[in-house]
Short mmCIF file of C-alpha atoms and ligand atoms in Angstrom, two decimals:
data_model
loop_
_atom_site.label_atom_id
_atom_site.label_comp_id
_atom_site.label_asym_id
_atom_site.label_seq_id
_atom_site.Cartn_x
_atom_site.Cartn_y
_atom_site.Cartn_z
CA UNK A 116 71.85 76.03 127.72
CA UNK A 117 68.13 75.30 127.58
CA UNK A 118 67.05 78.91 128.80
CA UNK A 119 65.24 81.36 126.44
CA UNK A 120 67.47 83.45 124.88
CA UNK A 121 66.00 87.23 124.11
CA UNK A 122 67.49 87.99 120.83
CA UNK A 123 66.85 91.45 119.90
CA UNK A 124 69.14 91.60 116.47
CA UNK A 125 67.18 94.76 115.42
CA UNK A 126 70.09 97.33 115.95
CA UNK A 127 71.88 95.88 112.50
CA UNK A 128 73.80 97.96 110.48
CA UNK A 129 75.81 97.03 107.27
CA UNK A 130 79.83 97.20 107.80
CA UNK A 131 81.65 100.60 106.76
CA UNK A 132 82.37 100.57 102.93
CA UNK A 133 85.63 101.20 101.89
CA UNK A 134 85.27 102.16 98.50
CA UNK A 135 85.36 106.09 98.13
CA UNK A 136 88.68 106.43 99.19
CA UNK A 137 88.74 108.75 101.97
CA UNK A 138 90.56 107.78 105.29
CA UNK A 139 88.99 106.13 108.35
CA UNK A 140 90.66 108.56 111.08
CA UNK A 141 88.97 106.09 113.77
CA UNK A 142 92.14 103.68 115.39
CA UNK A 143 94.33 106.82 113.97
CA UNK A 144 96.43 108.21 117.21
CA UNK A 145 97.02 112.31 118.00
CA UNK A 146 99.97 112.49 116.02
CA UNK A 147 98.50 110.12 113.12
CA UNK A 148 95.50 112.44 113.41
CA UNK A 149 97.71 115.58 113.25
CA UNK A 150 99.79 114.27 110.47
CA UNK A 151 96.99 113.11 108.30
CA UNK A 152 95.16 116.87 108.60
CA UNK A 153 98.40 118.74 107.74
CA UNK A 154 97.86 117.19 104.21
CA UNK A 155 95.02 119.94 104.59
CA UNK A 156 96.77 122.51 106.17
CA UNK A 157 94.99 121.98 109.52
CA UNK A 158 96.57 123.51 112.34
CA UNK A 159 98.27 121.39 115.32
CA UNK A 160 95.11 122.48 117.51
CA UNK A 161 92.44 122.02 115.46
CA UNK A 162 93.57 118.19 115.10
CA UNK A 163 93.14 117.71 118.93
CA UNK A 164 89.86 119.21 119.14
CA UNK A 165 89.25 116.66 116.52
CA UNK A 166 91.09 114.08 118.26
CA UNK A 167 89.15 115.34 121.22
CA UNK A 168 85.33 114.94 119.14
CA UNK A 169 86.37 111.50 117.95
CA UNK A 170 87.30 109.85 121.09
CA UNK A 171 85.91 111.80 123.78
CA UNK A 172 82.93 112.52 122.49
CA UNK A 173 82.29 110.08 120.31
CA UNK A 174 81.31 112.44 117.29
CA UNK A 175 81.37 110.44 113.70
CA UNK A 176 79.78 113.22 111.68
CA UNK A 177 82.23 115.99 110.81
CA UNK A 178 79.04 118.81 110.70
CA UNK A 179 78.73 118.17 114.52
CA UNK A 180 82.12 119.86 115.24
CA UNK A 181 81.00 122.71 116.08
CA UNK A 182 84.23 124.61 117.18
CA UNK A 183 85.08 124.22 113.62
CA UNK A 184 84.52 126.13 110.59
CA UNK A 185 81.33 125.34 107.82
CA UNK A 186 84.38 125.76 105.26
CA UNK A 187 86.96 122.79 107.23
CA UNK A 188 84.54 120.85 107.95
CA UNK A 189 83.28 119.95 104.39
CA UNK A 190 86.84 119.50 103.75
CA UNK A 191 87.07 117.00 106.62
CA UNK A 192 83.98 115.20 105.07
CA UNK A 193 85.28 114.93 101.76
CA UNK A 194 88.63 113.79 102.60
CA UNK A 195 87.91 111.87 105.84
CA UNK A 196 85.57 109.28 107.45
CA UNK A 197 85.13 108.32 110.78
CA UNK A 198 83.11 104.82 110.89
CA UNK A 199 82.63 102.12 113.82
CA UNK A 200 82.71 98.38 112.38
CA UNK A 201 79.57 97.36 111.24
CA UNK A 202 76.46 94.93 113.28
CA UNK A 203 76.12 91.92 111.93
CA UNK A 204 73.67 91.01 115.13
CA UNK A 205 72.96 92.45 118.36
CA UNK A 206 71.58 89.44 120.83
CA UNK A 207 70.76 90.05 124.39
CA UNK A 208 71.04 87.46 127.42
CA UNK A 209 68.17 86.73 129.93
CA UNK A 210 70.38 88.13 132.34
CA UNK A 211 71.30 91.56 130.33
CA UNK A 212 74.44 90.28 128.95
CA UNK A 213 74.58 91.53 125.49
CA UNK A 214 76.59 90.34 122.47
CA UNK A 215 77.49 92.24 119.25
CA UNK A 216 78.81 90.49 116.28
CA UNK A 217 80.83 93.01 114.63
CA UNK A 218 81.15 93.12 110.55
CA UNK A 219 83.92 94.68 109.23
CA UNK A 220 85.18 96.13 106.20
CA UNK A 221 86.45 93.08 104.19
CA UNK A 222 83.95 90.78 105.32
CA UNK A 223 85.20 89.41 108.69
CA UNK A 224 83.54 89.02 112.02
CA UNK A 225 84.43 88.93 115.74
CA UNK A 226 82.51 89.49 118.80
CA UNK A 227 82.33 92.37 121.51
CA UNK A 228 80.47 91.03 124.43
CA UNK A 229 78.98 94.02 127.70
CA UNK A 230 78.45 92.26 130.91
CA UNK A 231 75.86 95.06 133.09
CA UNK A 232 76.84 94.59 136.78
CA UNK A 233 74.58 96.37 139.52
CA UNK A 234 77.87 98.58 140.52
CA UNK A 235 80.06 98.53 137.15
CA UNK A 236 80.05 97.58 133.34
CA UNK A 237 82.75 95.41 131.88
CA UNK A 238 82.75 94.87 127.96
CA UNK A 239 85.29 92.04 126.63
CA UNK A 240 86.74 93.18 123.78
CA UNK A 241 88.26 90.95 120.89
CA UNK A 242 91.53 91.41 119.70
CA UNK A 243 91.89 88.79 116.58
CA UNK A 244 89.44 87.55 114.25
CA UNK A 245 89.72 83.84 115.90
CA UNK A 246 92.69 82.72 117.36
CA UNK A 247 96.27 80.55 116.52
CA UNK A 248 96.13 78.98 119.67
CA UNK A 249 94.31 75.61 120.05
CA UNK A 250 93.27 75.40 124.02
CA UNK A 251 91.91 72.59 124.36
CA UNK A 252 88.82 74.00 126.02
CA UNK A 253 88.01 77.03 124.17
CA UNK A 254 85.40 77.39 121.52
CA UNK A 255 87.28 80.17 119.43
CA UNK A 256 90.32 78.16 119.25
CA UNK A 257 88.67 76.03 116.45
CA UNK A 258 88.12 78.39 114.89
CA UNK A 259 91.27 79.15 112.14
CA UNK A 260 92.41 82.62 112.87
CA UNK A 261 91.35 85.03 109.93
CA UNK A 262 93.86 88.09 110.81
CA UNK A 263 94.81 90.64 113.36
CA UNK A 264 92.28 93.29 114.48
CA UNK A 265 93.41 96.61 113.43
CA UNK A 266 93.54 99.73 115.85
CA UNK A 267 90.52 101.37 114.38
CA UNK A 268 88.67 98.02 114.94
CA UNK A 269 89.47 97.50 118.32
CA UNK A 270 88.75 101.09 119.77
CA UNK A 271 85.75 100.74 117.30
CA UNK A 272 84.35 97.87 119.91
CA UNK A 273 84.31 100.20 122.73
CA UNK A 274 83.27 103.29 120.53
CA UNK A 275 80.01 100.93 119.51
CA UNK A 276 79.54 99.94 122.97
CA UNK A 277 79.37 103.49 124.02
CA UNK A 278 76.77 104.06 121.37
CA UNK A 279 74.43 101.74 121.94
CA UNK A 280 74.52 102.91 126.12
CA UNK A 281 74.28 106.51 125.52
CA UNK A 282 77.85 107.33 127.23
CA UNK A 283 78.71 109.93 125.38
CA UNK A 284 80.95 112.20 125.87
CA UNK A 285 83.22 109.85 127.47
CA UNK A 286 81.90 108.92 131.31
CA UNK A 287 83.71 111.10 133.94
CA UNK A 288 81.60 109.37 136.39
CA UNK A 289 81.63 105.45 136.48
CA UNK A 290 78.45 104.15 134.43
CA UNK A 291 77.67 101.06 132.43
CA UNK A 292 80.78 100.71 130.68
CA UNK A 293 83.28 101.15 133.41
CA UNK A 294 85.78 98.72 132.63
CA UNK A 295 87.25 96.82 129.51
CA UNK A 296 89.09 93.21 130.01
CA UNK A 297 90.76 92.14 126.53
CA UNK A 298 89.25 88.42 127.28
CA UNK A 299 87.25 87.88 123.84
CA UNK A 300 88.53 86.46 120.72
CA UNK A 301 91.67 85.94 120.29
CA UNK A 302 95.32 86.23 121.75
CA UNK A 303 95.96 90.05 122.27
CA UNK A 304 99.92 89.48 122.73
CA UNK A 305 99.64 88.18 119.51
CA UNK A 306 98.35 91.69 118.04
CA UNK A 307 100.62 93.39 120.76
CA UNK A 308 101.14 96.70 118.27
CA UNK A 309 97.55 97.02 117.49
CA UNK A 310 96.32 96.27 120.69
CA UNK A 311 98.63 98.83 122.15
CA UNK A 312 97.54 101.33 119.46
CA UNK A 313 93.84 101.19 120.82
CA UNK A 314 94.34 100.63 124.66
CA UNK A 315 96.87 104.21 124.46
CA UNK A 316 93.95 105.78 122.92
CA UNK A 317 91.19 104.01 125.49
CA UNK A 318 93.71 105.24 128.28
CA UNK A 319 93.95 108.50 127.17
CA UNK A 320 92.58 111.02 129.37
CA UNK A 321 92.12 113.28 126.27
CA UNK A 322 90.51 109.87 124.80
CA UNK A 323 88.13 107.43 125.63
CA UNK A 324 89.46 108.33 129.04
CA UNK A 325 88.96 104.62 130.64
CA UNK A 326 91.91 104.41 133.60
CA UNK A 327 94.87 101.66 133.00
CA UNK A 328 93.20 100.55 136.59
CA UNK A 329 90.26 98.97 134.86
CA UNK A 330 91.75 97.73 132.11
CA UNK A 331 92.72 94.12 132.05
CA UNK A 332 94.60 92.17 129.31
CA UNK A 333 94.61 88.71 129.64
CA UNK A 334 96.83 86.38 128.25
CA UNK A 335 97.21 82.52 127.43
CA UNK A 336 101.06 83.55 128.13
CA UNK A 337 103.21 84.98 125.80
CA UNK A 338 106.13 85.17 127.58
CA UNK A 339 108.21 87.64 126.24
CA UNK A 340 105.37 90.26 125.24
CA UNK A 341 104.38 90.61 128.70
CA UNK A 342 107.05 92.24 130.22
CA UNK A 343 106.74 94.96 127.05
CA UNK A 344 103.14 95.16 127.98
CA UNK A 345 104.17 95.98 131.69
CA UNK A 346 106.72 98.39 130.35
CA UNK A 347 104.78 100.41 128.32
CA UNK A 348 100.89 99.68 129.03
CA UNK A 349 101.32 98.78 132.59
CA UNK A 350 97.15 97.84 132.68
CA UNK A 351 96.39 95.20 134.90
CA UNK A 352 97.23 91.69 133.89
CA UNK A 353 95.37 88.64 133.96
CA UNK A 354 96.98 85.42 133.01
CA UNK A 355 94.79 82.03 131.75
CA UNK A 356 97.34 79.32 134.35
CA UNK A 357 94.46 76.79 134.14
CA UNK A 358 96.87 73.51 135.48
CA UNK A 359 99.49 73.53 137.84
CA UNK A 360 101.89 70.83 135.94
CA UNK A 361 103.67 71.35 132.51
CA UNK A 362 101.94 67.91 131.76
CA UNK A 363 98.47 69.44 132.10
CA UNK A 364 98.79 72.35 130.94
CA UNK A 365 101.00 71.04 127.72
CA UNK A 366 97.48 69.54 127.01
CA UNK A 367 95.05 72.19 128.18
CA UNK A 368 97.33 75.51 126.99
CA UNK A 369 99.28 74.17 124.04
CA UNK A 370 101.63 77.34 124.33
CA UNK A 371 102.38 76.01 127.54
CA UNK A 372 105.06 73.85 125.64
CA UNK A 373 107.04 77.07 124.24
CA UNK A 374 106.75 78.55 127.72
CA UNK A 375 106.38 76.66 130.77
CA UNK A 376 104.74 77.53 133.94
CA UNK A 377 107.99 78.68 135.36
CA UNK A 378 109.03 80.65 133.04
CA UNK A 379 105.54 82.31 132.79
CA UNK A 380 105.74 82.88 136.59
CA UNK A 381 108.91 84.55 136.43
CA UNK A 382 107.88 86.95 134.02
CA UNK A 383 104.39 87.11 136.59
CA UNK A 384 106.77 88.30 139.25
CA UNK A 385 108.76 90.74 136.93
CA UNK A 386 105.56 92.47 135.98
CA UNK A 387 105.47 96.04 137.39
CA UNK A 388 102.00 96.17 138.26
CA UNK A 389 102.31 93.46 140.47
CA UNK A 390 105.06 95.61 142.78
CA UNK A 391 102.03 98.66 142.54
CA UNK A 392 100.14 95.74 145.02
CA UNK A 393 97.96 95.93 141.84
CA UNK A 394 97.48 92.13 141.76
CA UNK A 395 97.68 89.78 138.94
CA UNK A 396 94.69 87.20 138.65
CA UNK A 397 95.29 83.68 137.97
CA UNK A 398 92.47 82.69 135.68
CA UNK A 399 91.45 78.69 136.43
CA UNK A 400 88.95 77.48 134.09
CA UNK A 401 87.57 74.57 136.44
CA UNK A 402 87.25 70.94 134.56
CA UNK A 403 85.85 67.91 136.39
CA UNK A 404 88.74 65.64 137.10
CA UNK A 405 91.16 67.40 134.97
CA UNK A 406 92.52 70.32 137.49
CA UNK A 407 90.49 70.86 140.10
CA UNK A 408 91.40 68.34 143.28
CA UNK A 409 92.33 69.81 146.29
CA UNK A 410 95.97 68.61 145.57
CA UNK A 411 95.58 70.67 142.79
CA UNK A 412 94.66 73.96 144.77
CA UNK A 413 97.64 73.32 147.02
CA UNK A 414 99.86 73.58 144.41
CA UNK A 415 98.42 76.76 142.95
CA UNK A 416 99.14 78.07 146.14
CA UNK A 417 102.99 77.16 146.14
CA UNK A 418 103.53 78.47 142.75
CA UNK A 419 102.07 81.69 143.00
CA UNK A 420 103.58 82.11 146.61
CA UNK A 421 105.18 86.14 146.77
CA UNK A 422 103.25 86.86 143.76
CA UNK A 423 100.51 89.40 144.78
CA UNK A 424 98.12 88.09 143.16
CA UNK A 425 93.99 86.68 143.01
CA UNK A 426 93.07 83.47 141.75
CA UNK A 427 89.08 83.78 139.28
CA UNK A 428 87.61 80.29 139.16
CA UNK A 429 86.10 79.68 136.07
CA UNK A 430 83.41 77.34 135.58
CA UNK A 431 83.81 75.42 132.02
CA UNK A 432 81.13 76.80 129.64
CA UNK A 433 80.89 74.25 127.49
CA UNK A 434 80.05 74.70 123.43
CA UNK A 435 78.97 72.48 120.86
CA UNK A 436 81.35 69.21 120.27
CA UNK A 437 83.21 70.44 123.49
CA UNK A 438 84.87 67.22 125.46
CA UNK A 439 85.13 68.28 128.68
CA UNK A 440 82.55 69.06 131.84
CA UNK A 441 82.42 71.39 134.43
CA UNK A 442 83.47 70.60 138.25
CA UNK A 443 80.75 70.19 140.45
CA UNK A 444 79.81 73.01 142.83
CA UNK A 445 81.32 71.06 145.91
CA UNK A 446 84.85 70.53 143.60
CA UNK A 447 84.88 74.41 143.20
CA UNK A 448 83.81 75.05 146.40
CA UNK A 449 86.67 73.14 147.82
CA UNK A 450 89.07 74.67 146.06
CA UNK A 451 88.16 78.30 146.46
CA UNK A 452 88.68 77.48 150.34
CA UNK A 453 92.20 76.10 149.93
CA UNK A 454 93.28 78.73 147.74
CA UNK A 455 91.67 81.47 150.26
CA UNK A 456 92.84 79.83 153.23
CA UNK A 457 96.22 80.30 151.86
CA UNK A 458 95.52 84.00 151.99
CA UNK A 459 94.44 84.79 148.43
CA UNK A 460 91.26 86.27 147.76
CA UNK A 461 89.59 83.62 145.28
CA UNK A 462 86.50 84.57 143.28
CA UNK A 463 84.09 82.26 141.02
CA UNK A 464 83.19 84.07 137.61
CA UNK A 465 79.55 84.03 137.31
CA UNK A 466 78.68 82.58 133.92
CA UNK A 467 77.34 85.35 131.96
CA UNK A 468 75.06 85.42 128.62
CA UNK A 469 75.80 81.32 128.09
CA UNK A 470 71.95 81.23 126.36
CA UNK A 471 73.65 83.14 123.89
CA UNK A 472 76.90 82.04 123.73
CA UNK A 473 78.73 84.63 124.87
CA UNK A 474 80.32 83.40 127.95
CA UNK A 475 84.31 82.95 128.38
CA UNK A 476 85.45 80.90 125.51
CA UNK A 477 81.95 80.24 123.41
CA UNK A 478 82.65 82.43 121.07
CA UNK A 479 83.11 81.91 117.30
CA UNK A 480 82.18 83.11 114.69
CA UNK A 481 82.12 81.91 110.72
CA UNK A 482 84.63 83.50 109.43
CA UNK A 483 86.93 81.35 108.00
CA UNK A 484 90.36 82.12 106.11
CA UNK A 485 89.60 82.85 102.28
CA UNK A 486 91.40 80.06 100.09
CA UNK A 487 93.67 81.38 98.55
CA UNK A 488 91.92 80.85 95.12
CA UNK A 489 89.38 83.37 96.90
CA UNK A 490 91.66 86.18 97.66
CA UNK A 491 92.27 89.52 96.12
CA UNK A 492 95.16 89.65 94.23
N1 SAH B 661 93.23 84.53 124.60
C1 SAH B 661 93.29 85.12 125.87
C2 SAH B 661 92.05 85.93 126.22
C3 SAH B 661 90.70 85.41 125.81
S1 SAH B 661 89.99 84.05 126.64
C4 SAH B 661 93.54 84.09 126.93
O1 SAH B 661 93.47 82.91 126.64
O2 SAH B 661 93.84 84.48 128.05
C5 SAH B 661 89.37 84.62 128.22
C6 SAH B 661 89.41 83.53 129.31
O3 SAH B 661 88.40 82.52 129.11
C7 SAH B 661 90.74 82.79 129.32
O4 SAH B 661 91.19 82.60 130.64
C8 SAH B 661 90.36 81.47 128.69
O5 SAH B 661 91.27 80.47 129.01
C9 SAH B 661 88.99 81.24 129.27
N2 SAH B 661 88.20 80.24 128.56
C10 SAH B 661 88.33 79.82 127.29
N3 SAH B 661 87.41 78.86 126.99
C11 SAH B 661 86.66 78.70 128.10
C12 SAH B 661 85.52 77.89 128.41
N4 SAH B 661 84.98 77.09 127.50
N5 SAH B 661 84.99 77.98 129.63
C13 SAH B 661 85.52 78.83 130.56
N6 SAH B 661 86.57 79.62 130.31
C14 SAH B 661 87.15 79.57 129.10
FE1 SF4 B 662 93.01 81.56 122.02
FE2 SF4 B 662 92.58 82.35 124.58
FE3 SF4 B 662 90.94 80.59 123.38
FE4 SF4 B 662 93.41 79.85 124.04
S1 SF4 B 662 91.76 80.46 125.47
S2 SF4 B 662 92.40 79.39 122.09
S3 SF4 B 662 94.56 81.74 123.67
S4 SF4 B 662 91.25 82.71 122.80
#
């Protein structure tokens, strides 16, 4: 973590202010959209050509709705807002990586993190404000979770991403933002409603238009919420295993005592991607002498067996205070050729942006729960 870090932090803007009343119709769905305009006697139409400037055009300035008259769309303006979260700081990587800390409305913060590829553009988007989970090895799990992301502020990550790389209207052809994985703060089967909220309207080809293909949700595993998330998001799933014992994992994935690893599994197999020969990745942060023998590979292998699935080594990023250390090359090495030998296609995750901590599981940010001396009444 001793390389320069190019910070740029000049693209700052202050969050959205709440205060004159009128509605933020970004995170609002079609019919949301639809219903809210009525209260104006907007037509069914009208509100998806609106729908259709917000999201797949990324319009958030009512006079550049063209198709619209000067008349409805002062009343839109009066009445309705339609605001990203604001930038709290905008830091770039040495290696293009670039990390937005995201202010919003009452004060809180989480991160939104774009990782430029030479063929493809993934951002990881956040899903809580910190998380409730305590993984032993993560950075944002010591961090108290604040509260749920709302819709509005989860769609509003990949709206500001969009922004700041020009793609709008949405990208027909594949360009820097090509894919979104729900890996950043937070547990997004935790926030399943709002999460689903946002990922319908990423997934809409009338939306963001961003196919279910290249979405990826990953999960610490929440047993029961991912068979709903098969059922009615069907994006591609990615699931943090990490240890191939309940004894490990108790300790490395505390949720891992509520469900097991079979019981995960099971619900692996149910998933109905996984029948599409869409495969499920096994994500295996890699920790020297914790989970990464060759024993350990072998048993990967055996549990995942009939599961179509890929295994993504991750190298530990370590953070400030952290306890463990990464595996050595040759200990990840070794294991990639079990696991492949075995006939799954293993991959090491590069670690991206660590100068400025945003690789997998560095981030945090400051805010902290308000005492409740502190909050609103
Ligand atoms: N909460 C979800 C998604 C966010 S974390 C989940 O746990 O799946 C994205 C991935 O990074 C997860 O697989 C997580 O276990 C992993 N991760 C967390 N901390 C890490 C660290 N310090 N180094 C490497 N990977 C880490
Ligand atoms: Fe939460 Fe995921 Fe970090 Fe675990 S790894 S503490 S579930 S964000």
């Amino acid at each position: 973590m001793n390389e320069p870090s190019a910070i740029i932090g000049t693209q700052t803007r202050p969050a959205p202010s709440p205060g004159d009343g009128r509605t933020n119709l970004l995170g609002l769905s079609r019919e949301e959209i639809s219903t809210a305009l009525a209260a104006l006697d907007v037509e069914r139409y009208r509100a998806d050509q609106i729908y259709g400037w917000i999201y797949a055009k990324g319009v958030t300035d009512f006079e550049a709705m063209t198709n619209l008259s000067k008349d409805l769309r002062s009343r839109l303006q009066d009445a309705f807002r339609i605001d990203r979260p604001g930038i709290t700081a905008d830091q770039q990587s040495v290696d293009g990586t670039r990390k937005w800390l995201l202010g919003f409305e009452d004060g809180n913060a989480a991160e939104t993190v774009h990782i430029p590829e030479a063929d493809r553009g993934t951002l990881c988007v956040s899903s809580q404000v910190g998380c409730t989970l305590t993984c032993a090895f993560c950075h944002t799990g010591t961090q108290r979770l604040v509260r749920n992301l709302e819709p509005g502020e989860i769609i509003g990550q990949i709206m500001l991403a969009r922004d700041h790389l020009e793609e709008w209207p949405s990208a027909k052809e594949e360009k820097r933002l090509t894919n979104i994985v729900m890996m950043g703060m937070g547990e997004p089967l935790y926030n399943y409603d709002n999460v689903k909220k946002a990922l319908e309207i990423a997934m809409d080809g009338d939306g963001v238009a961003i196919s279910k293909r290249r979405i990826t949700l990953s999960t610490s595993g929440v047993v029961p919420m991912i068979e709903k998330c098969g059922a009615e998001l069907g994006v591609m799933l990615a699931i943090s295993l990490h240890a191939v014992t309940d004894d490990v994992r108790d300790m490395l994935v505390p949720i891992n005592k509520k469900w097991p690893i079979k019981e995960l599994l099971a619900a692996c197999r149910a998933y109905p991607a996984a029948k599409n020969a869409r495969r499920i990745t096994f994500e295996y942060v890699m920790l020297d002498g914790v989970n990464d023998s060759e024993a350990d590979a072998r048993e990967l292998c055996r549990l995942i067996k009939g599961i179509p699935a890929k295994v993504n080594m991750i190298p530990f990023n370590p953070w400030p205070g952290s306890a463990f250390e990464c595996s050595s090359p040759e200990a990840i090495k070794k294991f990639a050729r079990v696991v492949e030998k075995a006939g799954y296609v293993a991959t090491v995750r590069t670690p991206r942006g660590r100068d400025i901590l945003a690789a997998c599981g560095q981030l945090k940010t400051e805010s902290e729960r308000l005492r409740k001396s502190e909050r609103p009444n």
